[in-house]
Coordinates of N, CA and C in Angstrom, one line a residue:
Chain A
E587 N 0.9 -1.4 0.1 CA -0.2 -0.1 0.0 C 1.1 1.1 -0.1
T588 N 0.6 2.2 -1.0 CA 1.5 3.4 -0.7 C 0.6 4.3 0.3
G589 N 1.1 5.5 0.4 CA 0.7 6.2 1.3 C -0.4 7.4 1.0
V590 N -0.8 7.3 -0.3 CA -1.6 8.1 -1.0 C -3.1 7.7 -0.8
T591 N -3.9 8.7 -0.3 CA -5.3 8.4 0.0 C -6.1 9.2 -0.9
Q592 N -7.3 8.6 -1.3 CA -8.2 9.4 -2.2 C -9.7 9.2 -1.4
S593 N -10.5 10.2 -1.6 CA -11.8 10.2 -1.3 C -12.9 10.8 -2.0
P594 N -14.2 10.6 -2.6 CA -14.6 9.5 -1.9 C -13.9 8.3 -2.7
T595 N -14.5 7.0 -2.2 CA -14.2 5.7 -3.2 C -15.2 5.6 -4.2
H596 N -16.3 6.0 -4.1 CA -17.3 5.9 -5.4 C -18.1 6.9 -5.3
L597 N -18.7 7.3 -6.5 CA -19.5 8.7 -6.2 C -20.5 8.4 -7.8
I598 N -21.5 8.7 -7.6 CA -22.6 8.9 -8.4 C -23.1 10.1 -8.6
K599 N -22.7 10.5 -10.2 CA -23.7 12.0 -10.3 C -24.6 11.9 -11.7
T600 N -25.3 13.0 -11.8 CA -26.1 12.9 -13.0 C -25.3 14.2 -13.9
R601 N -25.7 13.9 -15.2 CA -25.0 15.0 -16.3 C -25.6 16.1 -15.9
G602 N -24.3 17.2 -16.0 CA -24.4 18.6 -15.8 C -24.2 18.9 -14.0
Q603 N -24.0 18.0 -13.1 CA -23.8 18.4 -12.1 C -22.2 18.3 -11.7
Q604 N -21.6 18.8 -10.7 CA -20.5 19.2 -10.6 C -19.9 18.3 -9.3
V605 N -18.4 17.7 -9.5 CA -17.9 17.1 -8.4 C -16.4 17.6 -7.8
T606 N -16.3 17.1 -6.8 CA -14.9 17.4 -6.3 C -14.2 16.1 -5.6
L607 N -13.2 15.8 -6.0 CA -12.3 14.6 -5.4 C -11.4 14.9 -4.9
R608 N -10.7 14.6 -4.0 CA -9.8 14.9 -2.8 C -8.6 13.6 -2.8
C609 N -7.2 14.2 -2.7 CA -6.3 13.2 -2.9 C -5.4 13.7 -1.6
S610 N -4.7 12.8 -0.9 CA -3.8 13.2 0.2 C -2.3 12.3 -0.1
S611 N -1.2 13.2 -0.7 CA -0.1 12.9 -1.0 C 0.6 12.0 0.0
Q612 N 1.5 11.4 -0.4 CA 2.3 10.4 0.7 C 3.4 11.7 1.3
S613 N 3.5 11.5 2.6 CA 4.5 12.2 3.3 C 5.6 12.6 2.4
G614 N 5.9 13.9 2.6 CA 7.3 14.3 1.8 C 7.1 14.6 0.4
H615 N 6.2 14.2 -0.4 CA 5.8 14.5 -1.8 C 5.2 15.7 -2.1
N616 N 5.9 16.6 -3.1 CA 5.4 18.0 -3.4 C 4.8 17.9 -4.6
T617 N 4.5 16.9 -5.1 CA 4.2 16.6 -6.8 C 3.0 16.1 -6.5
V618 N 1.5 16.4 -7.3 CA 0.7 15.4 -7.6 C -0.1 15.8 -8.6
S619 N -0.1 14.4 -9.3 CA -0.7 14.2 -10.5 C -2.0 13.6 -10.8
W620 N -2.9 14.1 -11.6 CA -4.2 13.3 -11.7 C -4.4 12.9 -13.1
Y621 N -4.9 11.5 -13.0 CA -5.0 10.7 -14.2 C -6.5 10.3 -14.2
Q622 N -7.3 10.3 -15.5 CA -8.4 9.6 -15.7 C -8.2 8.4 -16.7
Q623 N -8.9 7.2 -15.9 CA -8.7 5.7 -16.2 C -10.0 5.3 -16.9
A624 N -10.5 5.3 -17.9 CA -11.6 4.9 -18.7 C -11.5 3.2 -18.5
L625 N -12.8 2.6 -18.6 CA -12.6 0.9 -18.5 C -11.9 0.4 -19.9
G626 N -10.7 -0.3 -19.5 CA -10.2 -1.1 -20.4 C -9.0 -0.1 -21.0
Q627 N -8.6 0.9 -20.6 CA -8.0 1.7 -21.1 C -6.8 2.2 -20.0
G628 N -5.5 2.5 -20.5 CA -4.5 3.1 -19.6 C -5.2 4.5 -18.8
P629 N -4.4 4.9 -17.8 CA -4.5 6.1 -17.2 C -4.2 7.1 -18.0
Q630 N -5.0 8.3 -18.2 CA -4.6 9.5 -19.1 C -4.5 10.6 -18.1
F631 N -3.3 11.3 -18.5 CA -2.7 12.7 -17.8 C -3.6 13.5 -17.9
I632 N -4.4 14.1 -16.7 CA -5.2 15.5 -16.8 C -4.2 16.4 -16.5
F633 N -3.6 16.6 -15.2 CA -2.7 18.1 -14.8 C -1.9 17.4 -13.7
Q634 N -0.8 18.4 -13.5 CA 0.2 18.0 -12.1 C 0.2 19.3 -11.8
Y635 N 0.5 19.0 -10.2 CA 0.8 20.2 -9.2 C 1.8 20.0 -8.6
Y636 N 2.6 21.2 -8.8 CA 3.9 21.3 -8.0 C 4.0 22.2 -7.1
R637 N 4.1 22.4 -5.7 CA 4.0 23.4 -4.7 C 2.9 24.3 -5.1
E638 N 1.8 23.7 -5.1 CA 0.6 24.6 -5.2 C 0.2 25.4 -6.7
E639 N 1.1 25.3 -7.8 CA 1.0 25.6 -9.1 C 0.7 24.6 -10.1
E640 N -0.3 24.6 -10.9 CA -0.3 24.0 -12.1 C 1.0 23.6 -12.8
N641 N 1.7 22.4 -13.2 CA 2.6 22.2 -13.6 C 3.0 21.5 -15.1
G642 N 1.7 21.6 -15.8 CA 1.3 20.6 -16.9 C 0.0 20.1 -17.2
R643 N -0.5 20.1 -17.9 CA -1.7 19.6 -18.3 C -2.1 18.7 -19.6
G644 N -2.8 18.0 -19.5 CA -2.9 17.0 -20.7 C -4.3 17.7 -21.3
N645 N -4.7 16.9 -22.4 CA -5.8 17.0 -23.3 C -7.2 17.2 -22.4
F646 N -7.4 17.8 -21.7 CA -8.7 18.1 -20.8 C -9.2 19.3 -21.0
P647 N -10.4 19.6 -21.1 CA -11.0 20.9 -21.2 C -10.9 21.8 -19.9
P648 N -11.5 23.0 -20.0 CA -11.0 23.6 -18.6 C -12.0 23.3 -17.7
R649 N -12.9 22.6 -17.9 CA -14.2 22.0 -16.8 C -13.4 21.2 -15.9
F650 N -12.2 20.7 -16.3 CA -11.4 20.0 -15.5 C -10.6 21.1 -14.8
S651 N -10.7 21.4 -13.5 CA -9.6 22.3 -12.8 C -9.1 21.3 -11.3
G652 N -7.9 21.8 -11.1 CA -7.7 21.3 -9.7 C -7.1 22.6 -9.1
L653 N -6.6 21.9 -7.5 CA -6.2 22.7 -6.5 C -4.9 21.9 -6.1
Q654 N -4.0 22.6 -5.3 CA -3.2 22.0 -4.4 C -3.0 22.8 -2.9
F655 N -2.9 22.3 -2.2 CA -3.0 23.1 -0.7 C -1.5 22.9 -0.3
P656 N -1.1 24.0 0.9 CA 0.2 24.1 1.4 C 0.6 22.6 2.1
N657 N -0.3 21.8 2.4 CA 0.1 20.6 3.1 C 0.4 19.5 1.8
Y658 N 0.2 20.0 0.4 CA 0.5 19.3 -0.7 C -0.8 18.1 -1.0
S659 N -1.8 18.2 -0.3 CA -3.0 17.7 -0.6 C -3.4 18.6 -1.7
S660 N -4.6 17.6 -2.6 CA -4.9 18.2 -3.9 C -6.5 17.8 -4.1
E661 N -7.1 18.5 -4.6 CA -8.4 18.5 -5.3 C -8.4 18.5 -6.8
L662 N -9.3 17.5 -7.2 CA -9.6 17.6 -9.0 C -11.3 17.9 -8.8
N663 N -11.5 19.0 -9.6 CA -13.1 19.5 -9.7 C -13.4 19.3 -11.1
V664 N -14.5 18.5 -11.2 CA -15.0 18.5 -12.7 C -16.5 19.5 -12.6
N665 N -16.7 20.3 -13.6 CA -17.9 20.9 -13.8 C -18.6 20.5 -14.7
A666 N -20.0 20.7 -15.0 CA -20.9 20.3 -16.4 C -20.7 18.7 -16.4
L667 N -20.6 17.9 -15.5 CA -20.7 16.7 -16.0 C -21.2 16.0 -17.1
E668 N -20.5 15.1 -18.2 CA -20.8 14.4 -19.2 C -20.7 13.1 -18.9
L669 N -21.4 12.2 -19.5 CA -21.6 10.6 -19.6 C -20.1 10.5 -19.6
D670 N -19.4 10.9 -20.4 CA -18.2 10.1 -20.9 C -17.0 10.6 -19.7
D671 N -17.5 11.1 -18.7 CA -16.5 11.8 -17.5 C -16.7 10.4 -16.4
S672 N -17.6 9.4 -16.9 CA -17.3 8.0 -16.0 C -16.2 7.5 -16.2
A673 N -15.6 7.1 -14.9 CA -14.1 6.8 -15.1 C -13.7 6.6 -13.8
L674 N -12.4 5.9 -13.7 CA -11.6 5.7 -12.3 C -10.5 6.9 -12.5
Y675 N -10.7 7.8 -11.4 CA -10.1 8.8 -11.0 C -8.8 8.7 -10.4
L676 N -7.6 8.6 -10.8 CA -6.1 8.3 -10.1 C -5.6 9.5 -9.7
C677 N -5.0 9.6 -8.6 CA -3.8 10.6 -8.2 C -2.7 10.1 -7.6
A678 N -1.7 10.9 -8.1 CA -0.4 9.8 -7.9 C 0.5 11.1 -7.3
S679 N 1.3 10.7 -6.4 CA 2.3 11.5 -5.7 C 3.7 11.3 -5.9
S680 N 4.5 12.2 -6.1 CA 6.2 11.8 -6.4 C 6.7 12.9 -5.6
P681 N 8.1 12.8 -5.1 CA 8.8 13.5 -4.3 C 9.3 14.5 -5.2
R682 N 9.3 14.8 -6.5 CA 9.8 15.9 -7.2 C 9.1 15.5 -8.5
R683 N 9.1 17.0 -9.1 CA 8.3 16.8 -10.8 C 9.3 16.3 -11.9
T684 N 10.3 16.3 -11.6 CA 11.4 15.6 -12.9 C 11.1 14.3 -13.0
G685 N 11.9 14.0 -14.1 CA 11.5 12.6 -14.5 C 12.5 11.5 -13.5
G686 N 12.1 10.2 -14.0 CA 13.1 9.1 -13.6 C 12.7 8.8 -12.3
D687 N 11.7 9.0 -11.6 CA 11.1 8.6 -10.1 C 9.7 8.0 -10.3
T688 N 9.7 7.3 -9.1 CA 8.3 6.6 -9.1 C 7.1 7.4 -8.8
Q689 N 6.2 7.1 -9.5 CA 4.9 7.8 -9.3 C 3.9 7.0 -8.1
Y690 N 3.6 7.4 -7.0 CA 2.7 6.5 -6.0 C 1.4 6.7 -6.3
F691 N 0.6 5.8 -6.5 CA -0.8 5.8 -7.1 C -1.9 5.8 -5.6
G692 N -2.8 6.5 -5.4 CA -3.9 6.2 -4.8 C -4.7 5.2 -5.4
P693 N -5.8 4.6 -4.7 CA -6.4 3.7 -5.0 C -7.8 4.0 -6.0
G694 N -7.8 5.4 -6.2 CA -8.9 6.0 -7.2 C -10.2 6.2 -6.4
T695 N -10.9 7.2 -7.2 CA -12.1 7.2 -7.1 C -13.0 6.7 -8.3
R696 N -14.1 6.0 -8.1 CA -14.8 5.6 -9.0 C -15.8 6.3 -9.3
L697 N -15.9 7.3 -10.6 CA -17.3 8.1 -11.0 C -18.1 7.7 -11.8
T698 N -19.4 7.6 -11.5 CA -20.5 7.2 -12.4 C -21.4 8.1 -12.7
V699 N -21.4 8.5 -14.3 CA -22.3 9.8 -14.5 C -23.5 9.4 -15.2
L700 N -24.7 9.7 -14.7 CA -25.9 8.6 -14.9 C -26.7 10.1 -15.9
Chain B
S149 N 2.1 13.2 -32.2 CA 2.0 13.1 -30.8 C 2.6 11.5 -30.6
Q150 N 3.4 11.6 -29.3 CA 4.0 10.1 -29.0 C 2.5 9.3 -28.6
K151 N 2.9 7.8 -29.5 CA 1.8 6.6 -29.0 C 2.9 5.6 -28.7
I152 N 1.9 4.8 -28.0 CA 2.3 3.7 -27.1 C 1.3 2.5 -27.3
E153 N 2.1 1.5 -27.5 CA 1.1 0.3 -27.8 C 1.7 -1.0 -26.9
Q154 N 0.8 -1.8 -26.7 CA 1.2 -2.8 -25.8 C 0.3 -4.0 -26.6
N155 N 1.4 -4.7 -27.2 CA 0.8 -5.5 -28.3 C -0.2 -6.4 -28.0
S156 N -0.4 -7.0 -26.7 CA -1.2 -7.9 -26.6 C -2.3 -7.4 -25.4
E157 N -3.7 -7.7 -25.8 CA -4.6 -7.0 -24.6 C -4.8 -8.2 -23.5
A158 N -4.5 -9.5 -23.8 CA -4.4 -10.6 -23.1 C -3.5 -11.6 -23.2
L159 N -2.9 -12.1 -22.3 CA -1.8 -13.0 -22.3 C -2.2 -14.2 -21.2
N160 N -2.4 -15.4 -21.7 CA -2.5 -16.8 -20.8 C -1.4 -17.7 -20.9
I161 N -0.6 -17.8 -19.7 CA 0.3 -19.0 -19.6 C 0.1 -19.9 -18.6
Q162 N 1.1 -20.6 -18.4 CA 1.3 -21.9 -17.3 C 2.0 -21.4 -16.4
E163 N 1.6 -21.7 -15.3 CA 2.5 -21.5 -14.1 C 3.7 -22.0 -14.3
G164 N 4.9 -21.5 -13.8 CA 6.3 -21.6 -13.9 C 7.1 -21.3 -15.2
K165 N 5.9 -20.9 -16.2 CA 6.8 -20.4 -17.7 C 7.0 -18.7 -17.4
T166 N 7.8 -18.1 -18.6 CA 8.2 -17.2 -18.6 C 6.9 -16.2 -19.3
A167 N 6.6 -15.2 -18.8 CA 5.9 -14.1 -19.5 C 6.6 -13.5 -20.1
T168 N 6.3 -12.9 -21.2 CA 7.1 -11.8 -22.2 C 5.9 -10.9 -22.5
L169 N 5.7 -9.5 -22.1 CA 5.0 -8.6 -22.6 C 5.7 -7.6 -23.4
T170 N 5.0 -6.8 -24.2 CA 5.6 -6.1 -25.3 C 5.1 -4.7 -25.2
C171 N 5.9 -3.7 -25.2 CA 5.6 -2.2 -25.3 C 6.3 -1.3 -26.3
N172 N 5.5 -0.8 -27.7 CA 6.4 -0.1 -28.4 C 5.7 1.3 -28.6
Y173 N 6.5 2.0 -28.9 CA 6.1 3.7 -29.1 C 6.7 3.9 -30.4
T174 N 6.0 5.3 -30.5 CA 6.5 6.1 -31.9 C 7.3 7.2 -31.4
N175 N 7.7 7.8 -32.6 CA 8.6 9.3 -32.3 C 9.6 9.0 -31.5
Y176 N 9.9 9.9 -30.6 CA 11.3 9.9 -30.0 C 11.3 9.0 -28.7
S177 N 12.5 8.7 -28.4 CA 12.5 7.8 -27.1 C 12.6 8.9 -25.7
P178 N 11.8 8.4 -24.8 CA 11.5 9.0 -23.8 C 13.0 8.6 -23.0
A179 N 13.4 9.6 -22.0 CA 14.4 9.5 -21.1 C 14.3 8.2 -20.1
Y180 N 13.1 7.8 -19.7 CA 12.8 6.8 -18.8 C 11.3 6.1 -19.3
L181 N 11.3 4.8 -19.3 CA 10.3 4.0 -19.2 C 9.9 3.3 -18.0
Q182 N 8.8 3.3 -17.6 CA 8.3 2.6 -16.3 C 7.2 1.5 -16.8
W183 N 7.3 0.5 -15.8 CA 6.0 -0.6 -15.7 C 5.5 -0.8 -14.6
Y184 N 4.4 -0.7 -14.7 CA 3.2 -0.8 -13.5 C 2.4 -1.9 -13.4
R185 N 2.1 -2.5 -12.1 CA 1.1 -3.4 -12.1 C -0.2 -2.9 -11.6
Q186 N -1.1 -3.2 -12.1 CA -2.8 -2.9 -11.8 C -3.5 -4.1 -11.7
D187 N -4.1 -4.2 -10.3 CA -5.2 -5.1 -10.1 C -6.4 -4.5 -10.1
P188 N -7.6 -5.4 -10.6 CA -8.7 -4.7 -10.6 C -9.5 -3.9 -9.5
G189 N -9.7 -2.6 -10.0 CA -10.4 -1.8 -9.1 C -9.2 -0.9 -8.2
R190 N -8.1 -1.4 -8.5 CA -6.9 -0.5 -7.7 C -6.0 0.4 -8.5
G191 N -5.4 1.3 -7.8 CA -4.3 1.9 -8.7 C -3.1 1.3 -8.8
P192 N -2.4 1.9 -10.0 CA -1.3 0.9 -10.5 C -0.1 1.0 -9.3
V193 N 0.6 0.1 -9.3 CA 1.8 0.0 -8.7 C 3.2 -0.3 -9.2
F194 N 4.0 0.8 -9.2 CA 5.1 0.7 -9.8 C 5.9 -0.7 -9.4
L195 N 6.7 -0.9 -10.6 CA 7.5 -2.2 -10.7 C 8.9 -1.9 -11.0
L196 N 9.1 -1.4 -12.1 CA 10.6 -1.3 -12.5 C 10.6 0.1 -13.4
L197 N 11.6 0.8 -13.6 CA 12.0 1.9 -14.1 C 13.3 1.7 -14.9
I198 N 13.7 2.0 -16.1 CA 14.6 1.6 -17.1 C 15.0 3.2 -17.8
R199 N 16.4 3.4 -17.7 CA 16.8 4.8 -18.5 C 17.1 4.4 -19.9
E200 N 17.1 5.3 -20.6 CA 17.4 5.4 -22.1 C 18.5 4.8 -22.3
N201 N 19.6 4.9 -21.4 CA 21.3 4.4 -21.7 C 21.4 3.0 -20.9
E202 N 20.2 2.4 -20.2 CA 20.4 1.1 -19.9 C 19.7 0.3 -20.9
K203 N 20.4 -0.9 -21.2 CA 19.6 -2.0 -21.8 C 18.8 -2.8 -21.0
E204 N 19.2 -3.2 -19.8 CA 18.5 -4.2 -19.0 C 18.5 -3.6 -17.5
K205 N 17.2 -4.1 -16.9 CA 16.8 -4.0 -15.7 C 16.6 -5.2 -15.2
R206 N 17.0 -5.5 -13.9 CA 16.3 -7.0 -13.0 C 15.9 -6.4 -11.8
K207 N 14.9 -7.0 -11.3 CA 14.6 -7.1 -9.9 C 13.8 -8.2 -9.6
E208 N 14.2 -9.2 -8.7 CA 13.8 -10.7 -8.5 C 13.3 -11.6 -9.8
R209 N 12.1 -11.7 -9.9 CA 11.8 -12.6 -11.1 C 11.4 -11.5 -12.4
L210 N 11.6 -10.1 -12.3 CA 11.3 -9.2 -13.2 C 12.4 -9.0 -13.9
K211 N 12.5 -8.6 -15.1 CA 13.5 -8.1 -16.1 C 12.9 -7.3 -17.2
V212 N 13.3 -6.1 -17.5 CA 13.1 -4.9 -18.5 C 14.2 -4.9 -19.3
T213 N 14.0 -4.9 -20.7 CA 14.9 -4.1 -21.5 C 14.3 -3.2 -22.3
F214 N 15.1 -2.2 -22.7 CA 14.8 -1.1 -23.4 C 15.7 -0.9 -24.5
D215 N 15.1 -0.9 -25.8 CA 15.9 -0.8 -27.3 C 15.4 0.4 -27.8
T216 N 16.2 1.5 -27.6 CA 15.9 2.6 -28.2 C 15.7 2.9 -29.9
T217 N 16.5 1.9 -30.5 CA 16.5 1.7 -31.9 C 15.2 1.1 -32.5
L218 N 14.7 0.1 -31.7 CA 13.4 -0.6 -32.2 C 12.1 0.2 -31.7
K219 N 12.4 1.2 -30.8 CA 11.6 1.9 -30.1 C 10.5 0.9 -29.1
Q220 N 11.1 0.1 -28.2 CA 10.5 -1.2 -27.8 C 11.0 -1.6 -26.5
S221 N 10.0 -2.0 -25.6 CA 10.5 -2.6 -24.3 C 9.9 -3.6 -23.9
L222 N 10.7 -4.8 -23.5 CA 10.0 -6.1 -23.0 C 9.9 -6.4 -21.7
F223 N 9.2 -6.9 -21.2 CA 8.8 -7.0 -19.8 C 8.6 -8.6 -19.4
H224 N 9.7 -9.1 -18.7 CA 9.6 -10.5 -18.5 C 9.3 -11.0 -16.9
I225 N 8.4 -11.9 -16.9 CA 8.2 -12.6 -15.1 C 8.6 -13.9 -15.5
T226 N 9.5 -14.2 -14.8 CA 10.3 -15.8 -15.0 C 9.5 -16.2 -13.9
A227 N 9.5 -17.7 -14.1 CA 8.9 -18.7 -13.0 C 7.5 -18.1 -12.6
S228 N 6.7 -17.7 -13.6 CA 5.3 -17.3 -13.2 C 4.5 -18.1 -12.0
Q229 N 3.7 -17.3 -11.5 CA 2.7 -17.7 -10.6 C 1.4 -17.3 -10.7
P230 N 0.3 -18.0 -10.3 CA -1.0 -17.4 -10.2 C -1.1 -15.9 -9.7
A231 N -0.6 -15.8 -8.6 CA -0.5 -14.6 -8.1 C 0.1 -13.3 -9.0
D232 N 0.9 -13.7 -9.9 CA 1.3 -12.8 -10.8 C 0.1 -12.0 -12.0
S233 N -1.0 -13.0 -11.7 CA -2.2 -12.7 -12.6 C -2.6 -11.0 -12.3
A234 N -2.7 -10.1 -13.4 CA -2.9 -8.7 -13.0 C -2.9 -8.1 -14.5
T235 N -3.1 -6.8 -14.6 CA -2.9 -6.0 -15.7 C -1.6 -5.4 -15.6
Y236 N -0.7 -5.4 -16.8 CA 0.7 -4.6 -16.5 C 0.7 -3.5 -17.5
L237 N 1.0 -2.4 -17.1 CA 0.9 -1.0 -17.9 C 2.3 -0.6 -18.1
C238 N 2.7 -0.3 -19.4 CA 3.9 0.4 -19.7 C 3.5 1.8 -20.0
A239 N 4.6 2.7 -19.3 CA 4.5 4.2 -19.4 C 5.7 4.9 -19.8
L240 N 5.8 5.6 -20.8 CA 6.8 6.6 -21.1 C 6.8 7.5 -20.4
D241 N 8.2 7.9 -19.5 CA 8.2 9.0 -18.8 C 8.7 10.2 -19.6
M242 N 7.9 11.0 -19.9 CA 8.1 12.2 -20.7 C 8.6 13.5 -19.9
R243 N 9.1 13.4 -18.6 CA 9.2 14.5 -17.9 C 11.1 14.5 -17.9
Y244 N 11.2 15.8 -18.5 CA 12.8 15.9 -18.7 C 13.0 17.2 -17.9
G245 N 14.0 16.9 -17.0 CA 14.2 18.0 -16.1 C 13.3 18.7 -15.2
G246 N 12.9 19.8 -15.2 CA 11.7 20.5 -14.9 C 10.6 20.8 -15.6
S247 N 10.5 20.4 -17.0 CA 9.8 20.3 -18.0 C 8.2 19.8 -17.5
Q248 N 7.3 20.5 -18.3 CA 5.9 19.9 -17.8 C 5.5 18.7 -18.6
G249 N 6.4 17.6 -18.4 CA 5.9 16.4 -18.8 C 5.1 15.5 -18.0
N250 N 5.0 14.4 -18.1 CA 4.2 13.5 -17.8 C 4.1 11.9 -18.0
L251 N 3.6 11.0 -17.6 CA 3.5 9.7 -18.1 C 2.6 9.5 -18.9
I252 N 2.8 8.9 -20.1 CA 1.8 8.3 -21.2 C 1.9 7.1 -21.3
F253 N 0.5 6.3 -20.8 CA 0.4 4.9 -20.3 C -0.2 4.3 -21.8
G254 N 0.3 3.2 -21.7 CA -0.4 1.9 -22.8 C -1.5 1.5 -22.1
K255 N -2.3 1.0 -22.9 CA -3.6 0.4 -22.4 C -3.3 -1.2 -21.4
G256 N -2.5 -1.2 -21.3 CA -2.2 -2.6 -20.8 C -2.3 -3.8 -21.2
T257 N -1.6 -4.9 -20.5 CA -1.8 -6.2 -21.1 C -2.0 -7.0 -19.9
K258 N -3.2 -7.6 -19.9 CA -3.9 -8.5 -18.9 C -3.2 -10.1 -18.8
L259 N -2.6 -10.4 -17.8 CA -1.8 -11.5 -17.8 C -2.7 -12.5 -16.9
S260 N -3.0 -13.6 -17.2 CA -3.3 -14.6 -16.4 C -2.4 -16.1 -16.6
V261 N -2.4 -16.2 -15.1 CA -1.2 -17.5 -14.9 C -2.2 -18.5 -14.5
K262 N -1.9 -19.6 -15.1 CA -3.1 -20.8 -14.7 C -2.3 -21.8 -14.3
P263 N -2.9 -22.3 -13.0 CA -1.8 -23.3 -12.0 C -1.8 -24.7 -12.8

């Protein structure tokens, strides 16, 4: 088990609603990345936060936004939910933003949009 | 844009045999390539990382190779066990220095090891 925790575990929303997902990074890690994993697919990068600033973004629309707090925990917010947003949302923390180190993933939040 | 392919969606082997999983990518070689294991409903777990100037890396029963000429990585599990059954993900580590890179994942290969 990694030290990364995510809440909630499962969530059901309807189209058009908004959702906030939370992540606590492993102790000592200042970088948090969020990924979306649809069924049968690999994780897709949404964005990364480093010391409370966005440090890179994947091909996701602006209705996906995030925050990182001084304790390096993070939130992912999704507005105007669409059916295709149904997926497993994964948070990963690492001790630095540079390459060549391990990303420690949390267990994920399963979001279902009806 | 960079694309990554894991050749088999599923691989079934007998216990005790060696499982070999393939990861191919297009365009330029990443500085690092990583392999993860994912069990159903769980987050990926890091297994091995290999650098572009390394040909091979080993950890217990696991071995990874990285051929930047072929743009391919092979992942081997020797003496496979039913507990090795899981989905294995290959990821290109596009993070260079302080750049705004990220991990690009393949779809994964679902390995089933039969007793």
